[in-house]
Coordinates of C-alpha atoms in Angstrom, one line a residue:
M1 CA 153.0 14.3 338.5
K2 CA 154.7 15.0 335.2
Q3 CA 157.9 17.0 335.5
I4 CA 158.1 20.1 333.4
V5 CA 161.5 20.5 331.8
T6 CA 162.7 23.9 330.6
P7 CA 164.3 23.7 327.1
Q8 CA 168.0 24.5 327.1
P9 CA 169.7 26.4 324.3
T10 CA 170.9 24.1 321.6
A11 CA 174.4 24.2 320.1
M12 CA 173.1 26.3 317.2
T13 CA 171.7 29.1 319.3
V14 CA 174.9 31.0 319.9
P15 CA 176.2 30.8 316.3
H16 CA 172.8 32.0 315.1
L17 CA 173.0 34.9 317.5
S18 CA 176.6 35.7 316.5
R19 CA 175.7 35.7 312.8
S20 CA 172.7 38.0 313.5
V21 CA 174.9 40.4 315.5
L22 CA 177.6 40.4 312.8
L23 CA 175.0 41.0 310.1
A24 CA 173.6 44.0 312.0
A25 CA 177.1 45.4 312.6
L26 CA 177.9 45.1 308.9
L27 CA 174.7 46.9 307.9
L28 CA 175.3 49.7 310.4
G29 CA 178.9 50.0 309.5
G30 CA 178.0 50.7 305.9
C31 CA 175.8 53.6 306.8
A32 CA 177.0 57.2 306.4
S33 CA 177.3 59.4 309.5
Y34 CA 176.1 62.9 310.0
H35 CA 178.4 65.8 310.6
P36 CA 177.0 69.4 310.7
E37 CA 178.6 72.0 308.6
P38 CA 178.0 75.5 310.0
L39 CA 177.8 78.6 307.9
P40 CA 180.7 81.1 308.0
T41 CA 180.1 84.2 310.0
S42 CA 182.6 86.6 308.3
A43 CA 184.1 87.4 304.9
D44 CA 186.9 85.2 303.7
L45 CA 188.9 87.7 301.7
A46 CA 192.7 87.8 301.5
A47 CA 194.4 90.5 303.5
S48 CA 197.4 90.7 301.1
A49 CA 198.4 89.5 297.6
N50 CA 201.0 87.3 299.2
S51 CA 198.3 85.2 300.9
L52 CA 196.6 84.3 297.7
D53 CA 196.9 80.8 296.2
V54 CA 199.6 80.7 293.5
A55 CA 199.7 76.9 292.9
R56 CA 199.8 77.0 289.1
S57 CA 199.8 73.2 288.8
K58 CA 196.1 73.3 289.7
I59 CA 195.2 75.3 286.6
A60 CA 193.7 73.6 283.6
L61 CA 195.3 76.1 281.1
P62 CA 198.8 75.0 280.1
A63 CA 199.8 78.6 279.1
L64 CA 199.2 79.7 282.7
T65 CA 200.8 76.8 284.4
R66 CA 204.1 77.5 282.6
Y67 CA 204.1 81.2 283.5
N68 CA 206.3 82.4 286.4
F69 CA 205.5 85.5 288.4
D70 CA 206.0 87.0 291.8
T71 CA 203.0 88.5 293.7
A72 CA 205.5 90.9 295.5
K73 CA 206.2 92.6 292.1
P74 CA 203.7 94.5 289.9
L75 CA 201.4 92.1 288.2
D76 CA 200.7 91.8 284.5
A77 CA 197.6 90.5 282.8
T78 CA 198.7 86.8 282.9
G79 CA 199.6 87.1 286.6
L80 CA 196.2 88.5 287.4
A81 CA 194.5 85.7 285.4
I82 CA 196.4 83.0 287.4
L83 CA 195.4 84.6 290.7
A84 CA 191.8 85.0 289.5
V85 CA 191.4 81.3 288.5
L86 CA 192.8 80.1 291.8
N87 CA 191.1 82.5 294.2
N88 CA 187.9 83.8 292.7
P89 CA 185.0 83.2 295.1
Q90 CA 182.5 82.6 292.4
L91 CA 184.6 79.9 290.8
K92 CA 184.9 78.2 294.2
A93 CA 181.1 78.1 294.3
E94 CA 181.0 76.8 290.7
R95 CA 183.4 74.0 291.6
A96 CA 181.1 73.0 294.4
R97 CA 178.4 72.4 291.7
L98 CA 180.8 69.9 290.2
G99 CA 180.9 67.9 293.4
V100 CA 177.1 67.8 293.4
A101 CA 177.0 66.5 289.8
R102 CA 179.6 63.8 290.6
A103 CA 177.6 62.7 293.6
Q104 CA 174.5 62.5 291.5
A105 CA 176.3 60.4 288.9
F106 CA 177.5 58.2 291.7
D107 CA 173.9 57.8 293.0
A108 CA 172.6 57.0 289.5
G109 CA 175.1 54.2 289.2
L110 CA 173.8 52.4 292.4
L111 CA 171.4 49.5 291.9
P112 CA 168.1 49.6 293.7
D113 CA 167.9 47.7 297.0
P114 CA 165.8 44.6 297.3
Q115 CA 162.7 44.6 299.5
L116 CA 162.5 42.3 302.5
G117 CA 159.2 41.7 304.2
L118 CA 158.4 39.8 307.4
S119 CA 155.2 39.2 309.2
R120 CA 154.2 37.0 312.1
D121 CA 150.8 35.9 313.4
F122 CA 150.1 34.6 316.9
P123 CA 147.1 32.4 317.3
G124 CA 144.3 33.3 319.7
N125 CA 141.9 30.7 321.2
S126 CA 141.8 28.6 318.1
A127 CA 141.8 24.9 318.9
G128 CA 143.5 23.8 315.8
A129 CA 146.5 26.1 316.1
T130 CA 149.7 24.5 317.1
T131 CA 152.3 27.2 316.5
S132 CA 152.6 30.8 315.4
A133 CA 152.6 31.7 311.7
Y134 CA 155.0 33.8 309.8
N135 CA 155.6 35.1 306.2
L136 CA 159.0 36.0 304.9
G137 CA 159.3 37.6 301.5
L138 CA 162.2 38.9 299.4
S139 CA 161.3 40.9 296.2
Y140 CA 163.1 43.0 293.6
D141 CA 162.0 45.6 291.0
I142 CA 163.3 44.1 287.8
A143 CA 162.0 47.1 285.8
A144 CA 164.6 49.3 287.5
L145 CA 167.4 47.2 286.0
I146 CA 166.0 47.8 282.5
T147 CA 166.4 51.6 282.8
H148 CA 169.4 51.6 285.0
H149 CA 172.1 51.9 282.3
A150 CA 170.3 54.8 280.6
A151 CA 169.8 56.7 283.9
Q152 CA 173.4 56.1 284.8
S153 CA 174.7 57.3 281.4
A154 CA 172.4 60.4 281.6
A155 CA 173.9 61.3 285.0
Q156 CA 177.4 60.8 283.8
H157 CA 176.9 63.1 280.8
A158 CA 175.3 65.6 283.1
A159 CA 178.4 65.5 285.3
I160 CA 180.6 66.1 282.2
Q161 CA 178.4 69.0 281.3
V162 CA 178.9 70.7 284.7
N163 CA 182.6 69.9 284.4
L164 CA 182.7 71.8 281.1
Q165 CA 180.6 74.6 282.4
V166 CA 183.1 75.2 285.2
L167 CA 185.9 75.1 282.7
W168 CA 184.1 77.8 280.6
A169 CA 183.6 79.8 283.8
E170 CA 187.4 79.7 284.3
W171 CA 188.0 80.8 280.8
Q172 CA 185.6 83.8 281.4
T173 CA 187.3 84.6 284.7
V174 CA 190.7 84.7 282.9
A175 CA 189.2 87.0 280.2
Q176 CA 187.6 89.2 282.9
A177 CA 190.9 89.6 284.8
R178 CA 192.8 90.4 281.6
Q179 CA 190.1 92.9 280.5
L180 CA 190.2 94.7 283.9
Y181 CA 193.9 94.9 283.6
T182 CA 193.6 96.4 280.2
Q183 CA 191.0 98.9 281.3
I184 CA 192.9 99.9 284.5
T185 CA 196.2 100.4 282.7
G186 CA 194.5 102.2 279.9
N187 CA 192.8 104.6 282.3
A188 CA 196.2 105.1 284.0
A189 CA 197.7 106.1 280.6
R190 CA 194.8 108.4 279.9
L191 CA 195.2 110.0 283.4
K192 CA 198.9 110.6 282.7
L193 CA 198.1 112.5 279.5
L194 CA 195.4 114.5 281.2
E195 CA 197.5 115.3 284.3
Q196 CA 200.4 116.5 282.1
E197 CA 198.1 118.7 280.1
R198 CA 196.4 120.1 283.3
A199 CA 199.8 120.9 284.7
L200 CA 200.7 122.9 281.6
F201 CA 197.4 124.8 281.7
A202 CA 197.8 125.4 285.4
Q203 CA 201.3 126.7 284.9
R204 CA 200.2 129.0 282.0
L205 CA 197.3 130.2 284.1
Q206 CA 199.7 131.2 286.9
R207 CA 201.8 133.2 284.5
S208 CA 198.7 134.9 283.1
Q209 CA 197.5 135.8 286.5
A210 CA 200.9 137.3 287.3
A211 CA 200.8 139.2 284.0
L212 CA 197.3 140.4 284.9
A213 CA 198.6 141.8 288.1
Q214 CA 201.2 143.7 286.2
G215 CA 198.6 144.9 283.7
N216 CA 200.2 143.1 280.7
V217 CA 197.1 141.0 279.9
T218 CA 193.4 141.5 280.2
R219 CA 190.9 139.7 282.4
L220 CA 189.4 138.0 279.4
D221 CA 192.8 136.4 278.6
V222 CA 193.0 134.9 282.1
D223 CA 189.4 133.7 282.1
A224 CA 189.8 132.0 278.8
Q225 CA 192.3 129.6 280.4
L226 CA 189.9 128.7 283.2
V227 CA 187.5 126.9 280.9
P228 CA 189.9 124.2 279.5
L229 CA 191.5 123.8 282.9
Q230 CA 188.1 123.1 284.6
A231 CA 187.1 120.8 281.8
L232 CA 190.4 118.8 282.2
T233 CA 189.8 118.6 286.0
Q234 CA 186.3 117.3 285.6
T235 CA 187.5 114.7 283.0
I236 CA 190.3 113.6 285.4
Q237 CA 187.8 113.2 288.3
Q238 CA 185.5 111.2 286.2
I239 CA 188.2 108.8 285.1
E240 CA 189.4 108.5 288.7
R241 CA 186.0 107.4 289.9
Q242 CA 185.9 104.9 287.0
Q243 CA 189.3 103.7 288.0
L244 CA 188.2 103.2 291.6
S245 CA 185.3 101.1 290.4
L246 CA 187.5 99.0 288.2
Q247 CA 190.0 98.4 290.9
S248 CA 187.2 97.3 293.3
Q249 CA 186.0 94.8 290.7
L250 CA 189.5 93.5 290.3
H251 CA 189.9 93.0 294.0
A252 CA 186.6 91.2 294.2
L253 CA 187.6 89.0 291.3
L254 CA 190.8 88.0 293.1
G255 CA 189.1 87.5 296.5
L256 CA 191.1 90.4 298.0
Q257 CA 190.1 93.0 300.5
A258 CA 189.3 96.3 298.8
D259 CA 192.0 98.2 300.5
V260 CA 194.9 95.9 299.6
P261 CA 197.5 97.6 297.4
L262 CA 197.8 95.8 294.0
P263 CA 200.4 97.4 291.8
L264 CA 200.1 96.6 288.1
A265 CA 203.0 96.3 285.6
A266 CA 203.0 98.4 282.4
P267 CA 201.1 96.8 279.6
S268 CA 202.7 95.4 276.5
E269 CA 201.1 95.3 273.1
Q270 CA 199.2 92.2 272.4
A271 CA 199.5 90.6 268.9
A272 CA 196.1 89.9 267.3
P273 CA 195.4 86.3 266.1
T274 CA 196.2 85.9 262.4
A275 CA 193.4 85.3 259.8
A276 CA 194.7 81.8 259.3
Q277 CA 194.5 81.0 263.1
V278 CA 191.0 82.4 263.3
A279 CA 189.8 80.4 260.2
A280 CA 191.3 77.2 261.6
A281 CA 189.6 77.9 265.0
L282 CA 186.2 78.5 263.4
K283 CA 186.3 75.0 261.9
Q284 CA 187.1 73.5 265.3
L285 CA 184.9 75.6 267.6
P286 CA 182.7 72.7 268.8
R287 CA 185.8 70.9 269.9
I288 CA 187.6 74.0 271.4
R289 CA 185.0 76.0 273.3
P290 CA 184.0 74.5 276.7
D291 CA 180.6 76.1 276.5
L292 CA 179.8 74.4 273.2
M293 CA 181.2 71.1 274.5
A294 CA 179.0 71.5 277.7
L295 CA 175.9 71.8 275.5
Q296 CA 177.0 68.7 273.6
A297 CA 177.3 66.8 276.9
G298 CA 173.9 68.1 278.0
Y299 CA 172.3 66.9 274.7
A300 CA 173.9 63.5 275.1
A301 CA 172.4 63.3 278.6
Q302 CA 169.0 64.2 277.2
E303 CA 169.4 61.5 274.6
Q304 CA 169.8 59.0 277.4
K305 CA 166.8 60.4 279.2
V306 CA 164.7 59.9 276.0
W307 CA 165.9 56.3 275.9
Q308 CA 165.1 55.9 279.6
A309 CA 161.6 57.2 279.0
V310 CA 161.1 54.8 276.0
L311 CA 162.3 51.9 278.2
G312 CA 159.9 53.0 280.9
Q313 CA 156.9 52.4 278.8
F314 CA 157.3 48.6 279.2
P315 CA 155.4 46.9 282.0
A316 CA 156.8 47.3 285.5
F317 CA 158.0 43.8 286.6
N318 CA 158.5 42.8 290.2
L319 CA 159.7 39.4 291.2
G320 CA 159.7 38.0 294.8
F321 CA 160.2 34.8 296.7
T322 CA 158.4 33.9 299.9
R323 CA 158.7 31.4 302.7
A324 CA 155.7 30.9 305.1
R325 CA 154.3 28.8 307.9
D326 CA 150.7 28.7 309.0
T327 CA 149.4 28.1 312.5
A328 CA 149.1 24.4 311.8
G329 CA 152.8 24.2 311.3
V330 CA 152.7 23.7 307.5
N331 CA 155.7 25.3 305.8
T332 CA 155.5 26.6 302.3
V333 CA 157.9 28.1 299.8
G334 CA 156.8 30.1 296.7
F335 CA 157.3 33.1 294.5
G336 CA 155.3 36.1 293.3
V337 CA 155.2 38.2 290.2
S338 CA 153.5 41.5 289.7
I339 CA 153.2 43.3 286.4
S340 CA 151.7 46.6 285.6
L341 CA 149.3 46.6 282.6
P342 CA 150.2 49.4 280.1
L343 CA 146.6 50.2 279.1
F344 CA 146.3 53.9 279.7
N345 CA 149.5 55.6 280.6
R346 CA 152.4 53.7 279.0
N347 CA 154.7 56.5 280.0
Q348 CA 153.7 58.4 276.9
G349 CA 153.6 61.8 278.7
V350 CA 157.2 61.4 279.9
I351 CA 158.3 60.3 276.5
A352 CA 156.7 63.3 274.9
T353 CA 158.3 65.7 277.4
Q354 CA 161.8 64.2 277.0
R355 CA 161.6 64.4 273.2
A356 CA 160.4 68.0 273.3
T357 CA 163.3 68.8 275.7
R358 CA 165.7 67.2 273.3
A359 CA 164.3 69.3 270.4
Q360 CA 164.7 72.4 272.5
L361 CA 168.4 71.5 273.4
L362 CA 169.1 70.9 269.7
A363 CA 167.8 74.4 268.8
D364 CA 169.7 75.9 271.7
Y365 CA 172.9 74.3 270.6
Q366 CA 172.5 75.5 267.0
A367 CA 171.7 79.0 268.1
R368 CA 174.8 79.1 270.3
L369 CA 177.0 77.7 267.5
D370 CA 175.6 80.3 265.1
Q371 CA 176.2 83.1 267.7
A372 CA 179.7 81.8 268.4
D373 CA 180.6 82.0 264.7
A374 CA 179.1 85.5 264.4
D375 CA 180.9 86.8 267.5
V376 CA 184.3 85.6 266.1
R377 CA 183.7 87.3 262.8
Q378 CA 182.5 90.5 264.4
A379 CA 185.5 90.7 266.7
Q380 CA 187.8 90.0 263.8
A381 CA 186.2 92.8 261.8
D382 CA 186.4 95.2 264.8
I383 CA 190.1 94.6 265.1
A384 CA 190.7 95.2 261.4
L385 CA 188.7 98.5 261.6
L386 CA 190.5 99.7 264.7
Q387 CA 193.8 99.0 263.0
Q388 CA 192.8 101.1 260.1
Q389 CA 191.6 103.9 262.4
R390 CA 194.9 103.7 264.4
Q391 CA 196.9 104.2 261.3
T392 CA 194.8 107.2 260.4
L393 CA 195.3 108.7 263.8
Q394 CA 199.0 108.1 263.8
D395 CA 199.4 109.6 260.4
A396 CA 197.7 112.8 261.5
L397 CA 199.7 113.1 264.8
P398 CA 203.0 114.6 263.5
A399 CA 201.2 117.4 261.7
L400 CA 199.3 118.3 264.9
E401 CA 202.5 118.2 267.0
S402 CA 204.2 120.5 264.5
A403 CA 201.2 122.9 264.5
D404 CA 201.3 122.9 268.3
A405 CA 204.9 123.8 268.4
A406 CA 204.3 126.6 265.9
A407 CA 201.3 127.8 267.9
Q408 CA 203.4 128.1 271.1
Q409 CA 206.0 130.2 269.2
A410 CA 203.3 132.3 267.6
L411 CA 201.6 132.9 271.0
Q412 CA 204.9 134.1 272.5
Q413 CA 205.5 136.4 269.6
G414 CA 202.0 137.8 269.7
G415 CA 201.0 136.3 266.3
M416 CA 198.2 134.1 267.8
S417 CA 195.5 134.8 270.3
L418 CA 195.3 132.8 273.5
L419 CA 191.9 131.2 272.4
E420 CA 193.4 130.1 269.1
F421 CA 196.3 128.5 271.0
I422 CA 194.0 126.7 273.4
N423 CA 192.0 125.3 270.5
Q424 CA 195.2 124.1 268.8
R425 CA 196.4 122.5 272.1
T426 CA 193.1 120.8 272.7
A427 CA 193.1 119.3 269.2
L428 CA 196.5 117.7 269.9
L429 CA 195.3 116.4 273.3
D430 CA 192.2 115.0 271.7
Q431 CA 194.3 113.2 269.1
R432 CA 196.6 111.6 271.7
L433 CA 193.6 110.5 273.7
A434 CA 191.9 109.1 270.6
L435 CA 195.1 107.1 269.9
Q436 CA 195.2 105.8 273.5
A437 CA 191.5 104.9 273.4
N438 CA 192.0 103.1 270.1
A439 CA 194.9 101.1 271.5
Q440 CA 192.7 100.1 274.5
Q441 CA 189.7 99.1 272.4
R442 CA 192.0 97.1 270.1
A443 CA 193.5 95.3 273.1
E444 CA 190.1 94.5 274.5
Q445 CA 188.9 93.1 271.1
I446 CA 192.0 90.9 270.9
L447 CA 191.3 89.5 274.4
A448 CA 187.7 88.8 273.3
L449 CA 188.8 87.1 270.1
Q450 CA 191.2 84.9 272.0
L451 CA 188.4 83.8 274.3
L452 CA 186.0 83.2 271.5
T453 CA 188.5 81.1 269.5
G454 CA 190.4 79.4 272.2
L455 CA 193.7 81.0 271.2
G456 CA 196.2 82.8 273.4
P457 CA 196.2 81.6 277.0
Y458 CA 193.4 79.1 276.2
R459 CA 195.3 77.2 273.5
Q460 CA 195.8 73.4 273.8
T461 CA 192.9 72.8 276.3
A462 CA 190.5 71.4 273.8
A463 CA 191.3 67.8 274.9
Q464 CA 191.1 68.7 278.6
V465 CA 187.6 68.6 280.1
S466 CA 188.6 69.1 283.7
P467 CA 188.6 72.5 285.3
S468 CA 191.2 73.7 287.8
K469 CA 191.6 71.5 290.8
S470 CA 191.6 74.2 293.4
N471 CA 188.8 74.0 295.8
A472 CA 187.0 71.3 294.0
A473 CA 184.3 69.6 296.1
P474 CA 185.0 66.0 296.9
L475 CA 182.5 63.2 296.6

């Protein structure tokens, strides 16, 4: 009887097993792991101004990084702008978009993985079969390499576009903070004028009521003072409601709770950009404004997409190598090539779409460039007109003040009726309010012109294409 000998593992069995285990461990080690990120369940607003981020080194605007301020003291426009850039919730969300764009650029730079195929056949009751058969194949999409550089370049330009869009959002946030400061302090100055005037009218009304009780004046004289007093009260209440809305907007811009006290410093007059500065900025707008540079980056990305579509019209090419063994124990080594025949599609639809998109982006950029030029010139003209009107208002003020002083003396001497005095006093108040409104409008137009031209706090950032570092999403 023939003895059956069980085959023993050869010396190569353990090393082969070790290499397989090591290869599997390396493949698994390179995989990303999953970690859940739960949504927040409550608002994340600062409970005090002292808890806001004040790390100026994170800001992309040099003029703001060099500015020193203390959140414990009343804040001026620049201090508010710094806090807004670092703490605005919407900017935090915008910076998260930058993380997505960078991840997409990283993904576009990765080469496609090769394809590995393995099959094995086990013989049935075939008399000629001596062993099991297998087929091992390794293939790669060569066509993906042809378009890889264009796709990667398009994604990189798209990431730059998002980067610049975030920087432009920071510019706009700075402008919004400064504008809210101007509006709030302007309303405060207007309220101060109106409160002083209301106090004078209320004091005069009390004296008239006392005189009425003594029979020295008529009821009509007393009632005549109620009308301007009531009008002043209504105007004050309207401005107070507007002030509350503006303060709420400012708190939201800074990521502050609505009830947090936020004292503001007295405003200082802002110098308007000179005509020479504006003219120089107009020539450099495409290299100054982040929104225009973002459109340029988007157009560059689209150019690469057009090139990628053109490359995609060439036949898809797939190359593979195989190793096989049949059931008779015959081993073979070979290769395979597959090519798509560009007879009907040839990627012409994609090419047409990408070219049309490029034409649209070109038109959009030209329209934005034209609008930017028009906005700058309009703001410049508005400032010049407001300056002329300011001079006219200032020239007329001394005469009205002299007339008011004379009217008060005439009223005391009985040479002027109470209604005439009220009209004279109202004219002086209107003139002072007009001067204050003119100053506020001029300040707002200067802020707008600085934003449109990259002057003021935005100066010297043309070469910088990175937004502030705070809360940027990592890759």
